[in-house]
Coordinates of C-alpha atoms in Angstrom, one line a residue:
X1 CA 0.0 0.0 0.0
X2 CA 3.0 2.5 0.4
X3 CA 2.8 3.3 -3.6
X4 CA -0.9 3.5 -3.9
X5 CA -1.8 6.7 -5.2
X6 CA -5.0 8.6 -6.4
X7 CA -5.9 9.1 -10.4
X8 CA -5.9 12.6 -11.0
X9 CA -6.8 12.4 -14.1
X10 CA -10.3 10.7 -12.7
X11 CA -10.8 13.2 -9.6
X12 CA -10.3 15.9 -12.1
X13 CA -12.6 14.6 -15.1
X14 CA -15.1 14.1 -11.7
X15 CA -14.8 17.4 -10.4
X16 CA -15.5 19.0 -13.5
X17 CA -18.3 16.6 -14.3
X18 CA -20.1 17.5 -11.2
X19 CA -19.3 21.2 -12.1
X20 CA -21.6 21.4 -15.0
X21 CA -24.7 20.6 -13.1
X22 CA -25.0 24.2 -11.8
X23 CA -27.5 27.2 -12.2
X24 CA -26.4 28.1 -15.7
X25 CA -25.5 31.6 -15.2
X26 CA -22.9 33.9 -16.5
X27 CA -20.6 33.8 -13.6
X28 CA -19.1 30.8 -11.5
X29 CA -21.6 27.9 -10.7
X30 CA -24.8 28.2 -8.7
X31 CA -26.1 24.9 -6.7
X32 CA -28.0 26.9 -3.7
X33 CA -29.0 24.6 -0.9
X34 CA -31.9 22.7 -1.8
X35 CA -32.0 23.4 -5.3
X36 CA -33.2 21.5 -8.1
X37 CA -29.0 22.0 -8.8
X38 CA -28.1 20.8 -5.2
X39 CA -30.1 17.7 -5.7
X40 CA -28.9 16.6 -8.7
X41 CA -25.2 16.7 -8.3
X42 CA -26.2 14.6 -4.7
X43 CA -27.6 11.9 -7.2
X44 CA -24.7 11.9 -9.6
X45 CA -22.8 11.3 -6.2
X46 CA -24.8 8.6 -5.5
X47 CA -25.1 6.6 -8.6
X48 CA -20.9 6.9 -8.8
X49 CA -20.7 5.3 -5.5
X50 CA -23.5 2.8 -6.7
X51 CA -21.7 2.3 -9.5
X52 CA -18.4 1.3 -7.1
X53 CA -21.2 -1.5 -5.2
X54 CA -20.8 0.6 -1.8
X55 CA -23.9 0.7 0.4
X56 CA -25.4 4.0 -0.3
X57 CA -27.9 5.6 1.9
X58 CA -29.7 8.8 2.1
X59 CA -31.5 10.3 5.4
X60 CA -34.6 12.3 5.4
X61 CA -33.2 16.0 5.1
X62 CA -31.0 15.0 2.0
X63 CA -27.2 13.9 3.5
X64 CA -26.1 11.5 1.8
X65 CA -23.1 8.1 2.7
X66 CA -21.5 5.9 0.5
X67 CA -19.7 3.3 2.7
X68 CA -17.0 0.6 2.2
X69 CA -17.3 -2.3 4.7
X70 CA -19.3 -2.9 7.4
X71 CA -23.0 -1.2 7.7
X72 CA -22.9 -2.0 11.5
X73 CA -19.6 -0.9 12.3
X74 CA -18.6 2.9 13.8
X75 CA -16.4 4.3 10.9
X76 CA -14.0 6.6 9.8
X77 CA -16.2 9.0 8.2
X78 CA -15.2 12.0 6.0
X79 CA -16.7 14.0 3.0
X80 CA -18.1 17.6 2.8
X81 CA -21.1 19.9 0.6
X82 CA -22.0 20.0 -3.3
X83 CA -23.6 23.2 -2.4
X84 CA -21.9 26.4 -3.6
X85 CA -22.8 30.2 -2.8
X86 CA -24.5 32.7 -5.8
X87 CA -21.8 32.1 -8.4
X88 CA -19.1 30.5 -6.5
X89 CA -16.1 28.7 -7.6
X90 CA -15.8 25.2 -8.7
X91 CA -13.9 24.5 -5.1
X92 CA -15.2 25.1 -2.1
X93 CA -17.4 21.6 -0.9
X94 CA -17.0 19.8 -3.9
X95 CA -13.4 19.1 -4.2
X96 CA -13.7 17.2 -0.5
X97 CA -16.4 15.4 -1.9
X98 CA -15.1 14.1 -5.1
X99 CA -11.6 13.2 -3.4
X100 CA -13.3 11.0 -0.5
X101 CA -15.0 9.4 -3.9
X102 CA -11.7 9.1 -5.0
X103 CA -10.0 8.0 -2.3
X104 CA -12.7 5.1 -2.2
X105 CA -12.1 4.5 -5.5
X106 CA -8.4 3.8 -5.6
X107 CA -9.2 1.7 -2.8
X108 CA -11.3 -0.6 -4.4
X109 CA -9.4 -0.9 -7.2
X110 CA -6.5 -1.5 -5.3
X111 CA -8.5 -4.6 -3.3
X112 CA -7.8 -3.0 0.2
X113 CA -10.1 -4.7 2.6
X114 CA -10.8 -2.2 5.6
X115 CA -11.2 -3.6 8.9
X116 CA -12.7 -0.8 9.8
X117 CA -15.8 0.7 7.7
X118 CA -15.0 3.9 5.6
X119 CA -17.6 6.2 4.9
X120 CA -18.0 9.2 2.5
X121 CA -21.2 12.1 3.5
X122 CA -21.7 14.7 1.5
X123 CA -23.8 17.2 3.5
X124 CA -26.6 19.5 2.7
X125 CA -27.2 23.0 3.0
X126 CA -23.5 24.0 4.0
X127 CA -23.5 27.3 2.7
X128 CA -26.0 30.2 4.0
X129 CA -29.4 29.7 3.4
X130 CA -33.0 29.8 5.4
X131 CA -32.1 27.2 7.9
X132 CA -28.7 28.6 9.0
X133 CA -25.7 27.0 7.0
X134 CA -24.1 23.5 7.9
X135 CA -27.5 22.6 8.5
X136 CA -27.4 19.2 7.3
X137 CA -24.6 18.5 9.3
X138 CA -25.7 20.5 12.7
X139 CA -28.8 18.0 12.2
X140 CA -26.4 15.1 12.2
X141 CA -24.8 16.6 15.1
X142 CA -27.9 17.4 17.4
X143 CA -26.9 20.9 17.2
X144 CA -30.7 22.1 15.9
X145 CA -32.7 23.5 18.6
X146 CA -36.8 23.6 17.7
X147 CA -39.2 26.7 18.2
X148 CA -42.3 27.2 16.3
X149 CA -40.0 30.1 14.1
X150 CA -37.7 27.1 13.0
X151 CA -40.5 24.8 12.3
X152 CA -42.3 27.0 9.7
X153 CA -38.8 27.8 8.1
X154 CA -38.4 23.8 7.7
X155 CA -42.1 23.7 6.4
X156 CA -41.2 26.1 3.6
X157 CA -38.7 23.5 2.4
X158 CA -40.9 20.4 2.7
X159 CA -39.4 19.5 5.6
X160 CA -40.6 18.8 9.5
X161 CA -39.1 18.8 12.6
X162 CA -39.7 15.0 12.7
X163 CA -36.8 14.9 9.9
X164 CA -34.5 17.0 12.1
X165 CA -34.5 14.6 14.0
X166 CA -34.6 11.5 12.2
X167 CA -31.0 12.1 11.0
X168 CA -29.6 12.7 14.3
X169 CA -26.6 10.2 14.6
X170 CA -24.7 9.2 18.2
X171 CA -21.5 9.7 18.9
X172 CA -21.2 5.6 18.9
X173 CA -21.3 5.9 15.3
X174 CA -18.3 7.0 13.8
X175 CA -14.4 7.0 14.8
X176 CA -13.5 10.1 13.3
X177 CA -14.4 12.6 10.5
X178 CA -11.7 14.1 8.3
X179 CA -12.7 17.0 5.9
X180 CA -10.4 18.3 3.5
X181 CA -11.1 21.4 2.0
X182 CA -9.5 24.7 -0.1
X183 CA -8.0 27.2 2.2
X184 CA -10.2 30.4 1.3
X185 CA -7.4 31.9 2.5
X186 CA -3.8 32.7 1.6
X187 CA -1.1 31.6 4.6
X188 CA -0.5 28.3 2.0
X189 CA 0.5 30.5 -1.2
X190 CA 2.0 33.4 1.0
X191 CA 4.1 30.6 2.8
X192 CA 4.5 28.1 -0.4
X193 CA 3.3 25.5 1.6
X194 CA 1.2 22.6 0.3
X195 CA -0.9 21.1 3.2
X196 CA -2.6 23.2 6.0
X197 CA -3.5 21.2 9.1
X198 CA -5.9 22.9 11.1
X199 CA -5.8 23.1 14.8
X200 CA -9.1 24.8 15.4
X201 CA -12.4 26.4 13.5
X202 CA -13.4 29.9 14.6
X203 CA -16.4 30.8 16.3
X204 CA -19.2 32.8 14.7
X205 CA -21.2 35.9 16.3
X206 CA -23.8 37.9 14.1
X207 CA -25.4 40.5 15.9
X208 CA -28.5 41.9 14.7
X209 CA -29.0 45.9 14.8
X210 CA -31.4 48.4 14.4
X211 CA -30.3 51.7 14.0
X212 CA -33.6 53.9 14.5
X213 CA -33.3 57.7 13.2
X214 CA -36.4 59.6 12.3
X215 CA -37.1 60.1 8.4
X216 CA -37.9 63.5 6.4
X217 CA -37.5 65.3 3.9
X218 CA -33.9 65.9 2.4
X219 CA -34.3 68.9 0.6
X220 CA -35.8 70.9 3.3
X221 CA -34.6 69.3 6.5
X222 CA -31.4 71.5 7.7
X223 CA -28.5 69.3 8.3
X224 CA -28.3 70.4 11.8
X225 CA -31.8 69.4 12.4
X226 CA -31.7 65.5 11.4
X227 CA -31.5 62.4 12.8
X228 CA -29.6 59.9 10.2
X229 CA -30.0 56.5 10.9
X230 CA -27.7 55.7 8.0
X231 CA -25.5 58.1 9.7
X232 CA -25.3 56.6 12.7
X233 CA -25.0 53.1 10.7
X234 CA -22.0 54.6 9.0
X235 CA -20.4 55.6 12.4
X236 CA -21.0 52.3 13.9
X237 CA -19.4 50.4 11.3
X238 CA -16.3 52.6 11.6
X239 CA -16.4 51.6 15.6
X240 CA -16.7 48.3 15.1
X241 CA -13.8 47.9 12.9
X242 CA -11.7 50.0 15.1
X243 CA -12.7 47.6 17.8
X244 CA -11.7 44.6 15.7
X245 CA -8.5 46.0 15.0
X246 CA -7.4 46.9 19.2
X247 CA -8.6 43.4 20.2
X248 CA -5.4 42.1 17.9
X249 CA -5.0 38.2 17.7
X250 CA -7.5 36.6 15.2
X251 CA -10.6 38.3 15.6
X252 CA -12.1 39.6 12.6
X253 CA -15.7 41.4 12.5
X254 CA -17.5 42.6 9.3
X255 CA -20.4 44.3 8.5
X256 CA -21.5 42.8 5.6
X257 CA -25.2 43.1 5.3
X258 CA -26.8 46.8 5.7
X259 CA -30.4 48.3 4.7
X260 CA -31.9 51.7 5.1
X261 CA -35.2 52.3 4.9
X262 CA -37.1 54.3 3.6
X263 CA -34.3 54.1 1.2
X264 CA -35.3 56.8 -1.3
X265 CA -33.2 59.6 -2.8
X266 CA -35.1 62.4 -1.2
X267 CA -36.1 60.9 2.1
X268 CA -33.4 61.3 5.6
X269 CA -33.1 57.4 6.3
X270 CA -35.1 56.8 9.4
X271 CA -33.9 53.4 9.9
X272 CA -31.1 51.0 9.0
X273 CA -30.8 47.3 9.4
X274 CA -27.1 45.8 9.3
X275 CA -25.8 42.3 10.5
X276 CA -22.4 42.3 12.6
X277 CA -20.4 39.2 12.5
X278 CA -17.5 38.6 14.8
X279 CA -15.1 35.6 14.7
X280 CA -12.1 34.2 16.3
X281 CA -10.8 30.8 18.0
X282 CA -11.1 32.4 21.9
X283 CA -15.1 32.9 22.3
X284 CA -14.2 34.8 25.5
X285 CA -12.0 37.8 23.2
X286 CA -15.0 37.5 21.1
X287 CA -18.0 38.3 24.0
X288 CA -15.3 41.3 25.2
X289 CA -15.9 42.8 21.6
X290 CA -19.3 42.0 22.0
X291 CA -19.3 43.6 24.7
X292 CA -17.4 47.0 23.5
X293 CA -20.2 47.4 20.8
X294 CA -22.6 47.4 22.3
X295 CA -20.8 49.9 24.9
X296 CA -20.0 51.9 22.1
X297 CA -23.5 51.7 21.2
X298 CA -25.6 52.6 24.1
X299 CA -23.3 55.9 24.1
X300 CA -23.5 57.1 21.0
X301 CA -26.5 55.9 19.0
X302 CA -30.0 55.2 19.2
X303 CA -30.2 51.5 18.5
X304 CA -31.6 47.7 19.6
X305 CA -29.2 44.6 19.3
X306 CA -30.3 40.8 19.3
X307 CA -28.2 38.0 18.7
X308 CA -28.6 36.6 15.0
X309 CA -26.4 33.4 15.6
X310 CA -24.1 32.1 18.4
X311 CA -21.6 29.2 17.0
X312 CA -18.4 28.8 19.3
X313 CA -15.4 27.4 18.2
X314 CA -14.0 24.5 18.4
X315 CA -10.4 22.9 18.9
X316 CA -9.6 20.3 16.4
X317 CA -8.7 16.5 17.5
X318 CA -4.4 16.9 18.4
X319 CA -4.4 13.0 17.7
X320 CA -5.5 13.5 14.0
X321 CA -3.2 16.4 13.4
X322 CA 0.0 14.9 14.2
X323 CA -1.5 11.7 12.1
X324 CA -1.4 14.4 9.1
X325 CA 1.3 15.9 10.1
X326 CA 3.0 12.3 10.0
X327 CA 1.6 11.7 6.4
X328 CA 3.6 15.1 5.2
X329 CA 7.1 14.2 6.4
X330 CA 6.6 10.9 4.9
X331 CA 6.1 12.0 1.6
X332 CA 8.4 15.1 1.8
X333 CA 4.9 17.6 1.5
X334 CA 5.7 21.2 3.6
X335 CA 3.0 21.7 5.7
X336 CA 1.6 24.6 8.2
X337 CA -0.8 24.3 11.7
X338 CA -3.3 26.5 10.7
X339 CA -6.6 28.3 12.1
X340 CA -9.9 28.4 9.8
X341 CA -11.5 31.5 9.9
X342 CA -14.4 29.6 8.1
X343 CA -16.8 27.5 9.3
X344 CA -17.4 24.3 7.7
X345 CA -18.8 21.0 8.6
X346 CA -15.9 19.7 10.7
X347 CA -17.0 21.8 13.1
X348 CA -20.3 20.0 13.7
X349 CA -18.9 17.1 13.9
X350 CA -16.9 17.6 16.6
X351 CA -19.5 17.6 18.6
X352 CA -19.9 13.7 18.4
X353 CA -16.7 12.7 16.9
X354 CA -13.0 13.2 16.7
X355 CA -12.6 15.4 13.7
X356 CA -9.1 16.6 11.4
X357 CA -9.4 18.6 8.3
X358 CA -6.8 18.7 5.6
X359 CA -6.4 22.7 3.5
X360 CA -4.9 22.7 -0.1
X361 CA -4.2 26.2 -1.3
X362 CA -6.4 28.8 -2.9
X363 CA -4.9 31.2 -5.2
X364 CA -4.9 34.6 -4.2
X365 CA -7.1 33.4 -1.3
X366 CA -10.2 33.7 -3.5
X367 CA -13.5 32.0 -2.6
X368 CA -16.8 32.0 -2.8
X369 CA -16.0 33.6 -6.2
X370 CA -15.9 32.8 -10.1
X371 CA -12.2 33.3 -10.1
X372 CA -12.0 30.2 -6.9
X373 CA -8.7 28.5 -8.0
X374 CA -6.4 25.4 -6.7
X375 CA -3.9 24.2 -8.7
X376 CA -4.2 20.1 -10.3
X377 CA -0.8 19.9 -8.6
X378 CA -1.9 21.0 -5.1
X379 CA -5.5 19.0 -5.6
X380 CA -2.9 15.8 -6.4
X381 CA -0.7 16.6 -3.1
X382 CA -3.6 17.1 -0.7
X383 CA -5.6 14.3 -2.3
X384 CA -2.3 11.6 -1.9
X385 CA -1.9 13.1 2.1
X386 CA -5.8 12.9 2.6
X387 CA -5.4 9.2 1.2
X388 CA -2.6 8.1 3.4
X389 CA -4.4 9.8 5.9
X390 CA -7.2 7.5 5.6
X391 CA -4.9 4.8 5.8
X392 CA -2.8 5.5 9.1
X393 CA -6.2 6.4 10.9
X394 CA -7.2 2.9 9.7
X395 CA -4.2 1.7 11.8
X396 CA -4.6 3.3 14.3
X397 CA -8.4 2.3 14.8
X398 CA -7.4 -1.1 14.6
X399 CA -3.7 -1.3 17.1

């Protein structure tokens, strides 16, 4: 097994395969969660890995395994998401999808008999979308908590809270979950390394805010005399930057999402709506900026704060990175311990498993964009380290 190696010419001609069943667009490829799009590339996934005789299954909310060995076994499990963001790249998800296919693949053909059950999932609705992205994983995870607000969001998709929690599986079931994936970032190319191994996934804070100013008219309201709540809007995002930038270390917070209303040319915005996302690997540094904003806010604005989405983050299994880390010096591949600014499906999982993920470069750092690239070199590197990965964790299940 030392010279077994993945086809790249395959995992390529897959990859691009699976690219073509998008939203056809002018820009990037569209497969939004749940989509017509979504949903098909799942079923080219799952006649490929019918097609390789493993047992396939699908659960009720759409996540879908192909497994090698034993159905009644806890497994090494890894994978990732065929959906993509509004004209994303080719990359993100689907590349740690079509190499766990891979990796399966070369397997087979190269007669390896696991003692220990492998298993590929590709989950749904990763990216944003109505029921909060990694949902199909947080389901997995038992990370979904009900109210009658979540309910009717799951009926508007044909699903019920009943399916929630159908899918739920127990930490009994699996060994591990290993999920490689493109940087979106660019420590790899900055540092020409080839592999990231990533200690830990950062948290995620959105805070919801309503700026409230009081609307009228622009050409005869003195500017001395109004009460801008785009103004104000502007003024916090300026504070919440600063703040980001005075807590150091790796918190990052964005203000991505804005609205005014009445949002006319000739009215004095009387309200604005803008999301604030925070994120970092200490939640405690991220509640102290938290906190400062909405400091900041009570004394200098007139506005109401709620809080959007709460995920904390999570430390990585040390175990599975120094197995990575292993795989690397064996085959001469530079490396670098890395944190993920992004949230991804790993990070459920480590709520019922041990969990490792594997980066391969992004050029430029691009995601979540037409332009996405990795190079067929770098996909070849990670895909041989996730393989060997595979294998080491299989012997180390088994000692």
């Amino acid at each position: 097994m030392t010279k077994l190696q993945i086809n790249i010419d395959r995992l390529k001609h897959n990859l691009l395969e699976v690219g073509q069943i998008a939203n056809s667009g002018e820009k990037g490829y569209t497969r939004l969660a749940y989509s017509k799009e979504e949903k098909a590339a799942i079923e080219w996934l799952k006649q490929k890995l019918a097609n390789l005789s493993l047992s396939v299954k699908q659960d009720r909310l759409g996540n879908t395994f192909g497994r090698l060995g034993d159905v009644d076994q806890p497994a090494i499990c890894f994978g990732s998401h065929l959906d993509t963001v509004p004209e994303g790249g080719l990359y993100d998800g689907a590349l740690g999808v079509i190499m766990g296919l891979e990796c399966l693949q070369t397997l087979i053909e190269s007669g390896y008999k696991p003692e220990i059950p492998l298993e590929l999932i590709t989950f749904v609705g990763e990216e944003a979308n109505p029921l909060g992205g990694t949902f199909g994983s947080r389901s997995i995870a038992g990370l979904i908590k009900h109210s009658n607000k979540f309910e009717k969001k799951l009926q508007s998709l044909n699903f019920t809270w009943d399916d929630v929690v159908s899918v739920l599986k127990k930490p009994t079931d699996y060994l591990c979950y290993l999920e490689l994936h493109i940087e979106q970032g660019a420590l790899l190319e900055t540092n020409d390394k080839k592999v990231g191994i990533v200690t830990s996934i950062a948290g995620i804070l959105r805070l919801s805010i309503r700026v409230d100013g009081k609307a009228s008219h622009s050409g005869t309201t003195p500017m001395n005399m109004r009460k801008d709540a785009l103004l104000d809007a502007a003024k916090l995002i300026q504070a919440v930057n600063s703040i980001a930038i005075d807590a150091g270390g790796d918190i990052v917070a964005t203000v991505g999402e804005i609205t005014a209303s009445p949002n006319l040319a000739n009215v004095v915005p009387g309200q604005a709506e803008l999301m604030i996302e925070i994120r970092g690997s200490n939640w405690g540094e991220m509640k102290t900026v938290e906190e400062k904003i909405r400091k900041w806010m009570l004394e200098n604005i007139d506005a109401e704060v709620s809080i959007a989405v709460e995920k904390q983050p999570n430390a990585l299994t040390e175990s599975i990175q120094k197995c990575i880390e292993e795989v690397c010096k064996t085959r001469n591949t530079s490396y670098k311990y890395m944190f993920s600014g992004a949230n991804h499906d790993a990070n459920s999982l480590t709520s019922i498993t041990d969990v490792g993920m594997i980066f391969v470069p992004s050029k430029a750092g691009l995601s979540h964009h037409p332009d996405e690239f990795t190079s067929w070199l770098d996909i070849e590197i990670g895909a041989n380290v996730m393989l060997k990965t595979i294998l080491s964790l299989c012997r180390k299940y088994t000692e």
